[in-house]
Amino acid sequence: MTEMEIPKEYNATDVEEKWMSSWDLSMYHFNWEEDPRPQYIIDTPPPYPTGNFHIGNALNWCYIDFVARYRRMRGYNVMFPQGWDCHGLPTEVKVEETQGITKNQVPRAEFRRMCREMTTGNIEKMRKTMLRLGFSVDWSNEFVTMEPEYFVKTQKSFVKMYEDDRIYHEEHPVNWCPRCETAIAFAEVEYEARKTKLNFIHFDKVNIATTRPELMAACVAVAVNPKDERYKEYIGQTIKVPLFGQKVPLIADEAVEAGFGTGAVMICTFGDKQDVRWWTKFKLPLIKAIDKKGKMTKAAGSYEGMSLKECQKAVISDLEAEGFLYAQKPLDQNVGLCWRCNTPIEILSDPQWFVKIDPEGILKKADEIRWLPDYMKVRLENWTETMEWDWCISRQRIFATPIPIWYCKHCGKVMVAEEAWLPLDPNETSPKKACSCGSTEFEPETDVLDTWMDSSLTALHVTGWESAHELRLPAQLRPQGHDIIRTWAFYTLLRTLALEGKKPWETIMINGMVLGPDGHKMSKSLGNVISPEEVITKYSADAFRQWGAVGGSTGSDVMFRWKEVVAASRFLQKMWSIYRFSMSHLKAFGAKEAQYFSKELLLPIDRWLLSKLNRLVLAATEEMDACQFDSTFKAIRGFAWEVLADNYLELVKNRLYGDELEGQLAARYVLYQTVDTLARLLAPFLPFFSEEMYSRLGAGSVHNQAWPEPEESLISQEAEAEGELIKDITSQIRRYKSENGLALNAPLKKIEIYKVQVDTRDIAGATNTEVELMKGAPSFEYLPVEVKPNMGILGPRFRKEAGAVVKALKAQAPAKIEAQAVSGKISISVAGKSLELDPEAVEIKKEVISEGREVDVLDIRGAVVVIVR
RNA sequence: GGGCUCGUGGUCUAGACGGUUAUGACGUCGCCUUGACAUGGCGGAGGUCCUGAGUUCGAAUCUCAGCGGGCCCA
């Protein structure tokens, strides 16, 4: 331990890069074999490999890393795996963009290759950021959903669920993105407020109002509210649709709002979700007027081939020309958009694959899981309770897990791959057996699986499902954002339940979103995006992580603020100074000196510090167990800064620099314990800084050390009370000097302390003044100036009369009350009745009269401190 | 339109089992280079605890209503 090597300034970049390149990351590996330690498996979110690990990911990973490092130190066999959720539209869209093609212009296999290549490059970039942020990822348990080792599981899960009758193939209306030319799930639909026009149109018997005149070709009914007097007589009759001429029934349904538009609505296949409900309820016919590219079909007659927009324009002008359109009104409307390309979605009917949803089962399992914070469970419940359709899992895209299915060319029967054949792409491989009709000719399924079919398997994957290892379900923790509760959490619950009948995790910890410095969601269009790299370069990874810890409580959204990062890096420097000072006094505190030390040597302020330290350990442990990172870190920081640096160090400096060995030993012992404990407490949050600290304290990495155990015998009310008095006396004298323009190390003539017993050695050292404990009362006059009622006692006792009692107390001279309090009972009269109060029921403020004397008097916690100048 | 969440000095925030002096940070103002740290120390100013009503002896805290943010959805 050589303090000469410790620079005055903490150079975060050098320290962080040094440790990053020298750490042996195998210390973070999970042990799949028999291990006496309890397992702690984290079902980490596999990020989408965009190539850029954004600040929201980073916050999420900070939380995961805090937990992972803490649990390791607590003696758990921790798995912090890293997955990559590769498949899906965004990569396809990006490849189409960068290559200037559309998916159908190149062979399927070639397109997949381009996607894989881009994904691999992106993963590499993101790994770098994660390493730089010091996350203790277990890279031996990395998984990549596009690799056969992973997607074989996705396919197996499909086959198992198909055979279990949980997956079926059916023609059903689905959300369709005409740009991406694929079905999408409800979870992938986003809504945006837009202005549109409500068109009022004469039908032959009633007038209807619609925002979608281009869908008149697909009109299959008109609906009114059964209670609507205007239309009662027409219910059950047929109505002719203008321009297109089809005759449709006029039906009655409660769901029609009589007050909206004309009170009559046309039902089309399909304008919106409500149309689908009516279509199902009344078993209406299906007219497909829109094709998969969003163009009008033959069913639209002369409008065939037009885009939806063109068609709407044409229909409106034709309606107007023929006198059907009689009014237009502006209307605010929410349009469903494809979450990836922002194209308005349509509802089309098409054969698709579906997973059955069992809301009750999911809700029951959700109840068995601990939700942090608990109110987040409500989001899952609300979503689950409002599910209307099953989960559409087929997508008409390319870069995704293939559906291992063929259709027999002769009888049309579905051939499902056997598990032993997997993984495979039905477009490249044929079934290894004939159809039950004897045919060996098959048509492959070209649809692929929804990406959530991959990622909803992570809990199973990380716990060893379908691997050489024993299944270790449930995982201990699922960390994720609240934005994907309805998708990732929901689907994982569904799939784990369907495949293994168990809950996927014991605890789910929800993190909030990161908002920009302006309080809004970070987005390119708002220009408020900040990257983790930018923060690291300017202020260090540890400062970034500290912002992640203290930025907000777990679950709440966190605003990114530069000044918090600045404050974080200031704490690093402050902590560094504390460390540097401590180490300069610890060079000699080796085994040699330690043998002369015994706890009897500890002075009151030492016991005060140790009590506070152990209380801190106790609280930090409790809060880390509850994933309360902000309060944990704030407690540690507060201790280091206010308790240790501002007070303890100032009080023991004199002893440390002095030549009295016993006092020195005690202070060194305390310093050593404190610095060692702080290094450990900080380790989950500041892996680089704490490692640098620990490198001069002990052997090996701090990340292989145990979390500190609180020594309860050192926690003591009395030790803290006496320490607090010493601290307060010293800091009041410091303030006194400051107010009186004295240098802080300026000696005073003398300090006299009355009325309490207190150890004066450190007070004398810290104030550079002789301190004497005085017997008896000081010869000063006290003037009681104010009576302060203690409402905690008076309120509950007197209830309605409490107000009157307070009034009566205040009406008396403070000196009179004081005199009674000294005798043990205070009597007052309220509304003619006389009452007796205990002295505890009031606090009497007194002032010392010291005018005309060469002294100043401070009243501190019952102690009277007389300063002789 | 629904659900969730929040509204505290200039800014951000703690407090939420109801108890009279409302926490801390940043900013601001003043003083101080003291043998770890000026990226520091000490002190000061600055508050209708969103509004209104209710419960209560007593409300930032509980209840209701309203207003206003944010998020997730329809």
XYZ file of N, CA and C in Angstrom, chain A residues 251-435:
555
model
N -79.557 -3.679 -39.939
C -79.649 -4.439 -38.691
C -79.567 -3.508 -37.489
N -79.988 -4.033 -36.334
C -79.992 -3.220 -35.121
C -79.014 -3.799 -34.116
N -78.212 -2.925 -33.509
C -77.268 -3.393 -32.490
C -76.992 -2.278 -31.489
N -76.940 -2.692 -30.226
C -76.723 -1.744 -29.122
C -75.416 -0.965 -29.266
N -74.447 -1.571 -29.925
C -73.133 -0.937 -30.004
C -73.133 0.306 -30.885
N -74.201 0.521 -31.644
C -74.240 1.710 -32.493
C -74.582 2.917 -31.625
N -73.767 3.952 -31.777
C -74.034 5.175 -31.022
C -74.994 6.044 -31.803
N -76.191 6.221 -31.264
C -77.207 6.979 -31.987
C -76.776 8.428 -32.181
N -75.975 8.914 -31.248
C -75.598 10.318 -31.309
C -74.452 10.633 -32.250
N -73.791 9.627 -32.759
C -72.639 9.885 -33.617
C -73.059 9.917 -35.090
N -72.651 10.933 -35.831
C -72.989 11.042 -37.252
C -74.492 11.081 -37.445
N -75.002 10.172 -38.256
C -76.453 10.131 -38.497
C -77.115 9.083 -37.616
N -76.311 8.367 -36.845
C -76.873 7.278 -36.044
C -76.959 5.979 -36.827
N -76.602 6.048 -38.100
C -76.580 4.823 -38.912
C -75.159 4.626 -39.416
N -74.643 3.396 -39.291
C -73.250 3.140 -39.652
C -73.195 2.014 -40.674
N -72.294 2.185 -41.647
C -72.176 1.062 -42.586
C -71.110 0.091 -42.091
N -71.426 -1.196 -42.235
C -70.491 -2.230 -41.799
C -69.769 -2.742 -43.033
N -68.444 -2.627 -43.025
C -67.660 -3.060 -44.175
C -66.712 -4.153 -43.729
N -66.241 -4.940 -44.658
C -65.249 -5.970 -44.318
C -63.897 -5.517 -44.871
N -63.017 -4.886 -44.103
C -63.288 -4.456 -42.725
C -62.718 -3.064 -42.555
N -63.520 -2.219 -41.989
C -63.040 -0.864 -41.748
C -62.318 -0.755 -40.424
N -62.814 -1.453 -39.432
C -62.153 -1.450 -38.126
C -62.547 -2.694 -37.332
N -62.050 -2.727 -36.109
C -62.268 -3.883 -35.256
C -63.762 -4.090 -34.958
N -64.500 -2.982 -34.851
C -65.928 -3.076 -34.572
C -66.648 -3.768 -35.732
N -66.215 -3.493 -36.951
C -66.792 -4.186 -38.108
C -66.621 -5.691 -37.964
N -65.436 -6.090 -37.482
C -65.177 -7.523 -37.332
C -66.124 -8.127 -36.306
N -66.353 -7.380 -35.230
C -67.273 -7.885 -34.204
C -68.678 -8.086 -34.785
N -69.173 -7.086 -35.526
C -70.520 -7.195 -36.107
C -70.571 -8.302 -37.158
N -69.511 -8.355 -37.933
C -69.423 -9.354 -39.008
C -69.554 -10.757 -38.410
N -68.868 -10.985 -37.291
C -68.935 -12.290 -36.631
C -70.321 -12.498 -36.014
N -70.800 -11.479 -35.321
C -72.058 -11.608 -34.582
C -73.232 -11.881 -35.520
N -73.266 -11.195 -36.659
C -74.426 -11.339 -37.550
C -74.154 -12.254 -38.735
N -72.980 -12.936 -38.679
C -72.622 -13.876 -39.755
C -72.815 -13.252 -41.133
N -72.229 -12.102 -41.326
C -72.372 -11.363 -42.573
C -71.424 -11.931 -43.627
N -71.707 -11.687 -44.894
C -70.799 -12.161 -45.952
C -69.487 -11.367 -45.944
N -68.534 -11.879 -46.682
C -67.216 -11.235 -46.736
C -66.965 -10.722 -48.146
N -66.698 -9.428 -48.278
C -66.305 -8.875 -49.579
C -64.896 -8.324 -49.425
N -63.963 -8.892 -50.189
C -62.581 -8.409 -50.097
C -62.368 -7.327 -51.138
N -62.373 -6.094 -50.703
C -62.246 -4.984 -51.639
C -60.818 -4.451 -51.702
N -59.986 -4.855 -50.731
C -58.595 -4.377 -50.694
C -57.678 -5.589 -50.792
N -56.617 -5.457 -51.597
C -55.690 -6.584 -51.663
C -54.520 -6.366 -50.704
N -53.567 -7.303 -50.749
C -52.498 -7.284 -49.738
C -51.545 -6.110 -49.880
N -51.584 -5.476 -51.067
C -50.709 -4.320 -51.242
C -51.443 -3.024 -50.991
N -52.679 -3.132 -50.567
C -53.446 -1.929 -50.290
C -54.092 -1.351 -51.548
N -54.270 -2.172 -52.585
C -54.929 -1.714 -53.820
C -56.348 -2.262 -53.871
N -57.218 -1.556 -54.599
C -58.598 -2.008 -54.708
C -58.658 -3.247 -55.601
N -59.550 -4.154 -55.243
C -59.680 -5.400 -56.006
C -60.820 -5.275 -57.017
N -61.048 -6.399 -57.708
C -62.164 -6.496 -58.659
C -63.487 -6.116 -57.995
N -63.615 -6.462 -56.741
C -64.863 -6.187 -56.025
C -65.200 -4.694 -56.018
N -64.194 -3.858 -56.266
C -64.423 -2.414 -56.263
C -64.844 -1.904 -57.635
N -65.070 -2.813 -58.538
C -65.582 -2.454 -59.865
C -64.637 -1.521 -60.596
N -65.165 -0.393 -61.008
C -64.363 0.505 -61.838
C -63.191 1.111 -61.068
N -63.190 0.951 -59.770
C -62.091 1.512 -58.969
C -60.929 0.530 -58.831
N -61.056 -0.620 -59.441
C -60.023 -1.652 -59.313
C -58.641 -1.102 -59.647
N -57.663 -1.482 -58.848
C -56.286 -1.094 -59.125
C -55.863 0.212 -58.470
N -56.863 0.976 -58.017
C -56.485 2.234 -57.367
C -55.937 1.964 -55.964
N -55.109 2.903 -55.487
C -54.700 2.797 -54.096
C -55.872 3.261 -53.239
N -55.790 3.007 -51.956
C -56.881 3.392 -51.064
C -57.152 4.897 -51.133
N -56.075 5.664 -51.172
C -56.227 7.123 -51.209
C -56.899 7.574 -52.489
N -56.403 7.035 -53.610
C -56.980 7.395 -54.913
C -58.456 7.029 -54.952
N -58.742 5.854 -54.433
C -60.099 5.368 -54.452
C -61.003 6.276 -53.624
N -60.495 6.685 -52.458
C -61.315 7.541 -51.602
C -61.667 8.847 -52.330
N -60.683 9.424 -52.982
C -60.891 10.663 -53.732
C -61.940 10.457 -54.824
N -61.749 9.386 -55.581
C -62.638 9.112 -56.707
C -64.068 8.856 -56.238
N -64.203 8.058 -55.176
C -65.537 7.725 -54.669
C -66.234 8.991 -54.178
N -65.497 9.825 -53.465
C -66.117 11.042 -52.947
C -66.585 11.945 -54.088
N -65.747 12.079 -55.111
C -66.173 12.984 -56.188
C -67.341 12.376 -56.965
N -67.389 11.047 -57.098
C -68.527 10.410 -57.776
C -69.803 10.543 -56.945
N -69.647 10.378 -55.624
C -70.820 10.507 -54.749
C -71.379 11.927 -54.845
N -70.461 12.868 -54.886
C -70.853 14.267 -54.958
C -71.570 14.553 -56.282
N -70.962 14.034 -57.363
C -71.524 14.266 -58.688
C -72.937 13.696 -58.801
N -73.174 12.591 -58.158
C -74.476 11.952 -58.284
C -75.434 12.347 -57.158
N -74.990 13.272 -56.329
C -75.899 13.809 -55.313
C -76.065 12.953 -54.072
N -75.217 11.969 -53.879
C -75.348 11.135 -52.675
C -74.689 11.788 -51.449
N -73.606 12.476 -51.725
C -72.875 13.094 -50.614
C -73.530 14.431 -50.282
N -73.974 14.573 -49.033
C -74.656 15.830 -48.726
C -73.958 16.666 -47.658
N -72.954 16.123 -47.030
C -72.207 16.936 -46.062
C -70.868 16.289 -45.739
N -69.941 17.115 -45.270
C -68.653 16.608 -44.766
C -68.293 17.397 -43.524
N -67.827 16.691 -42.518
C -67.437 17.383 -41.289
C -66.045 16.910 -40.882
N -65.209 17.842 -40.372
C -63.900 17.381 -39.892
C -64.066 16.524 -38.628
N -63.161 15.582 -38.463
C -63.257 14.669 -37.330
C -61.858 14.270 -36.862
N -61.704 14.237 -35.536
C -60.435 13.712 -34.991
C -60.550 12.213 -34.875
N -59.547 11.541 -35.357
C -59.636 10.092 -35.378
C -58.286 9.491 -35.044
N -58.317 8.333 -34.434
C -57.057 7.642 -34.167
C -56.861 6.527 -35.177
N -55.763 6.618 -35.875
C -55.491 5.665 -36.939
C -54.503 4.624 -36.444
N -54.785 3.371 -36.721
C -53.852 2.304 -36.383
C -52.712 2.292 -37.381
N -51.485 2.271 -36.854
C -50.316 2.290 -37.730
C -49.431 1.090 -37.462
N -48.734 0.668 -38.488
C -47.738 -0.393 -38.320
C -46.617 0.160 -37.442
N -46.275 -0.541 -36.384
C -45.294 -0.017 -35.413
C -43.918 0.217 -36.011
N -43.642 -0.425 -37.144
C -42.315 -0.271 -37.707
C -42.238 0.751 -38.821
N -43.265 0.795 -39.668
C -43.127 1.696 -40.818
C -44.174 2.792 -40.823
N -45.041 2.829 -39.791
C -46.013 3.912 -39.646
C -47.072 3.970 -40.747
N -47.205 2.908 -41.523
C -48.238 2.875 -42.549
C -49.566 2.538 -41.860
N -50.664 3.212 -42.260
C -51.948 2.833 -41.664
C -52.270 1.373 -41.974
N -52.714 0.680 -40.976
C -52.998 -0.738 -41.160
C -54.435 -0.922 -41.653
N -54.638 -2.036 -42.319
C -55.976 -2.426 -42.755
C -56.324 -3.728 -42.067
N -57.584 -4.069 -42.083
C -57.959 -5.379 -41.557
C -58.382 -6.246 -42.735
N -57.639 -7.292 -42.979
C -57.911 -8.187 -44.097
C -58.164 -9.579 -43.556
N -58.940 -10.330 -44.321
C -59.170 -11.711 -43.917
C -58.304 -12.617 -44.768
N -57.591 -13.504 -44.093
C -56.613 -14.323 -44.788
C -56.318 -15.537 -43.926
N -55.932 -16.654 -44.528
C -55.565 -17.797 -43.672
C -54.288 -17.476 -42.909
N -54.310 -17.654 -41.609
C -53.150 -17.361 -40.774
C -53.048 -18.416 -39.683
N -51.873 -18.418 -39.041
C -51.666 -19.292 -37.890
C -51.941 -18.513 -36.609
N -52.585 -19.190 -35.675
C -52.940 -18.527 -34.415
C -52.550 -19.382 -33.216
N -52.191 -18.689 -32.137
C -51.999 -19.359 -30.848
C -53.210 -19.027 -29.995
N -53.804 -20.058 -29.392
C -54.960 -19.832 -28.537
C -54.531 -19.102 -27.264
N -55.368 -18.186 -26.825
C -55.053 -17.434 -25.611
C -55.987 -17.863 -24.483
N -55.372 -18.125 -23.336
C -56.156 -18.539 -22.166
C -55.978 -17.471 -21.088
N -56.832 -16.442 -21.125
C -56.626 -15.305 -20.214
C -56.627 -15.696 -18.738
N -57.528 -16.576 -18.344
C -57.603 -16.932 -16.915
C -56.304 -17.571 -16.438
N -55.783 -18.510 -17.259
C -54.546 -19.188 -16.879
C -53.399 -18.208 -16.708
N -53.339 -17.244 -17.629
C -52.250 -16.265 -17.578
C -52.389 -15.380 -16.346
N -53.606 -14.945 -16.077
C -53.819 -14.083 -14.911
C -53.485 -14.814 -13.618
N -53.812 -16.100 -13.588
C -53.526 -16.875 -12.375
C -52.019 -16.975 -12.139
N -51.277 -17.232 -13.222
C -49.817 -17.322 -13.084
C -49.229 -15.963 -12.718
N -49.786 -14.922 -13.283
C -49.269 -13.577 -12.996
C -49.376 -13.276 -11.506
N -50.370 -13.851 -10.861
C -50.563 -13.650 -9.422
C -49.497 -14.356 -8.586
N -48.886 -15.373 -9.176
C -47.871 -16.128 -8.418
C -46.508 -15.453 -8.507
N -46.433 -14.388 -9.282
C -45.159 -13.716 -9.503
C -45.118 -12.428 -8.700
N -43.903 -12.122 -8.179
C -43.734 -10.870 -7.437
C -43.452 -9.754 -8.439
N -44.291 -8.746 -8.412
C -44.143 -7.628 -9.354
C -43.490 -6.450 -8.656
N -42.433 -5.937 -9.270
C -41.732 -4.763 -8.742
C -41.727 -3.671 -9.790
N -42.365 -2.562 -9.601
C -43.296 -2.279 -8.510
C -44.631 -2.974 -8.737
N -45.372 -3.182 -7.677
C -46.556 -4.042 -7.780
C -47.646 -3.512 -8.710
N -47.733 -2.168 -8.819
C -48.830 -1.642 -9.637
C -48.678 -1.946 -11.127
N -47.510 -2.392 -11.525
C -47.305 -2.709 -12.940
C -48.103 -3.940 -13.372
N -48.470 -4.744 -12.393
C -49.248 -5.938 -12.722
C -50.583 -5.560 -13.358
N -51.095 -4.407 -12.949
C -52.385 -3.951 -13.468
C -52.352 -3.831 -14.992
N -51.202 -3.446 -15.508
C -51.114 -3.285 -16.961
C -51.307 -4.612 -17.668
N -50.719 -5.641 -17.114
C -50.891 -6.967 -17.711
C -52.343 -7.410 -17.586
N -52.909 -7.150 -16.432
C -54.302 -7.563 -16.212
C -55.237 -6.852 -17.187
N -55.068 -5.552 -17.323
C -55.937 -4.816 -18.241
C -55.820 -5.348 -19.670
N -54.617 -5.587 -20.071
C -54.385 -6.066 -21.434
C -54.999 -7.450 -21.609
N -54.739 -8.315 -20.659
C -55.207 -9.692 -20.773
C -56.734 -9.748 -20.799
N -57.340 -8.909 -19.984
C -58.800 -8.942 -19.904
C -59.476 -8.399 -21.158
N -58.748 -7.613 -21.943
C -59.400 -7.039 -23.118
C -59.004 -7.735 -24.416
N -58.342 -8.887 -24.320
C -57.966 -9.626 -25.529
C -59.232 -10.097 -26.239
N -59.322 -9.811 -27.528
C -60.510 -10.258 -28.252
C -60.220 -11.386 -29.216
N -59.062 -11.332 -29.855
C -58.719 -12.367 -30.830
C -57.555 -13.168 -30.290
N -57.355 -14.343 -30.873
C -56.167 -15.105 -30.542
C -54.945 -14.419 -31.148
N -53.797 -14.917 -30.770
C -52.528 -14.312 -31.187
C -52.170 -14.807 -32.595
N -52.129 -13.869 -33.533
C -51.753 -14.233 -34.906
C -50.235 -14.330 -34.975
N -49.719 -15.518 -35.237
C -48.261 -15.716 -35.188
C -47.610 -15.860 -36.556
N -48.411 -15.872 -37.627
C -47.776 -15.998 -38.943
C -47.521 -14.624 -39.537
N -46.394 -14.536 -40.223
C -46.023 -13.290 -40.883
C -45.627 -13.631 -42.313
N -45.971 -12.726 -43.240
C -45.662 -12.983 -44.637
C -44.351 -12.287 -44.981
N -43.327 -12.662 -44.208
C -42.030 -12.060 -44.427
C -40.996 -13.163 -44.592
N -39.732 -12.793 -44.510
C -38.670 -13.749 -44.841
C -37.700 -13.975 -43.690
N -37.207 -12.867 -43.075
C -36.158 -13.009 -42.065
C -36.798 -13.301 -40.711
N -37.098 -14.558 -40.500
C -37.731 -14.991 -39.258
C -37.645 -16.504 -39.199
N -38.079 -17.052 -38.077
C -38.040 -18.501 -37.935
C -39.097 -19.131 -38.855
N -38.665 -20.054 -39.720
C -39.632 -20.673 -40.637
C -40.643 -21.520 -39.867
N -41.858 -21.592 -40.392
C -42.870 -22.457 -39.795
C -42.651 -23.865 -40.368
N -42.366 -24.832 -39.536
C -41.975 -26.162 -40.046
C -43.188 -26.974 -40.501
N -43.794 -26.525 -41.599
C -45.065 -27.088 -42.074
C -45.036 -27.210 -43.591
N -45.652 -28.301 -44.083
C -45.901 -28.420 -45.525
C -47.378 -28.746 -45.724
N -47.847 -28.473 -46.945
C -49.213 -28.859 -47.288
C -49.133 -29.911 -48.396
N -49.882 -30.982 -48.253
C -49.872 -32.044 -49.258
C -50.497 -31.512 -50.544
N -49.820 -31.720 -51.646
C -50.316 -31.197 -52.924
C -51.576 -31.922 -53.378
N -51.748 -33.145 -52.902
C -52.891 -33.937 -53.378
C -54.126 -33.745 -52.519
N -53.950 -33.935 -51.197
C -55.155 -33.866 -50.361
C -55.213 -32.568 -49.545
N -54.145 -31.783 -49.582
C -54.165 -30.494 -48.895
C -53.909 -30.582 -47.398
N -53.691 -31.781 -46.909
C -53.492 -31.957 -45.473
C -52.190 -31.310 -44.987
N -52.228 -30.883 -43.767
C -51.035 -30.254 -43.187
C -50.066 -31.333 -42.719
N -48.803 -31.197 -43.112
C -47.746 -32.095 -42.597
C -46.877 -31.265 -41.655
N -46.867 -31.667 -40.383
C -46.047 -30.946 -39.400
C -44.722 -31.670 -39.233
N -43.639 -30.945 -39.204
C -42.326 -31.581 -39.041
C -42.271 -32.335 -37.712
N -41.563 -33.455 -37.703
C -41.332 -34.147 -36.438
C -40.171 -33.438 -35.736
N -40.191 -33.491 -34.417
C -39.171 -32.752 -33.665
C -37.751 -33.148 -34.059
N -37.583 -34.438 -34.390
C -36.243 -34.916 -34.723
C -35.719 -34.302 -36.013
N -36.621 -33.803 -36.862
C -36.156 -33.213 -38.133
C -35.643 -31.790 -37.964
N -35.957 -31.209 -36.877
C -35.659 -29.784 -36.692
C -34.196 -29.557 -36.324
N -33.623 -28.374 -36.644
C -34.265 -27.234 -37.309
C -34.322 -27.410 -38.827
N -35.244 -26.762 -39.441
C -35.318 -26.812 -40.891
C -36.111 -25.644 -41.452
N -35.940 -25.433 -42.767
C -36.760 -24.468 -43.486
C -37.558 -25.269 -44.494
N -38.877 -25.309 -44.404
C -39.667 -26.148 -45.302
C -39.468 -25.765 -46.767
N -38.972 -24.559 -46.982
C -38.728 -24.134 -48.361
C -37.452 -24.767 -48.926
N -36.633 -25.328 -48.056
C -35.379 -25.923 -48.526
C -35.326 -27.412 -48.262
N -36.191 -27.910 -47.394
C -36.178 -29.321 -47.023
C -37.567 -29.897 -47.226
N -37.616 -31.159 -47.618
C -38.914 -31.821 -47.771
C -39.148 -32.734 -46.579
N -40.401 -33.078 -46.327
C -40.688 -33.988 -45.218
C -40.006 -35.335 -45.453
N -39.642 -35.993 -44.349
C -38.954 -37.272 -44.476
C -39.926 -38.437 -44.544
N -41.200 -38.151 -44.700
C -42.159 -39.235 -44.865
C -43.308 -38.768 -45.752
N -44.098 -39.740 -46.222
C -45.191 -39.420 -47.137
C -46.406 -38.962 -46.366
N -47.294 -38.287 -47.075
C -48.562 -37.875 -46.469
C -49.407 -39.117 -46.210
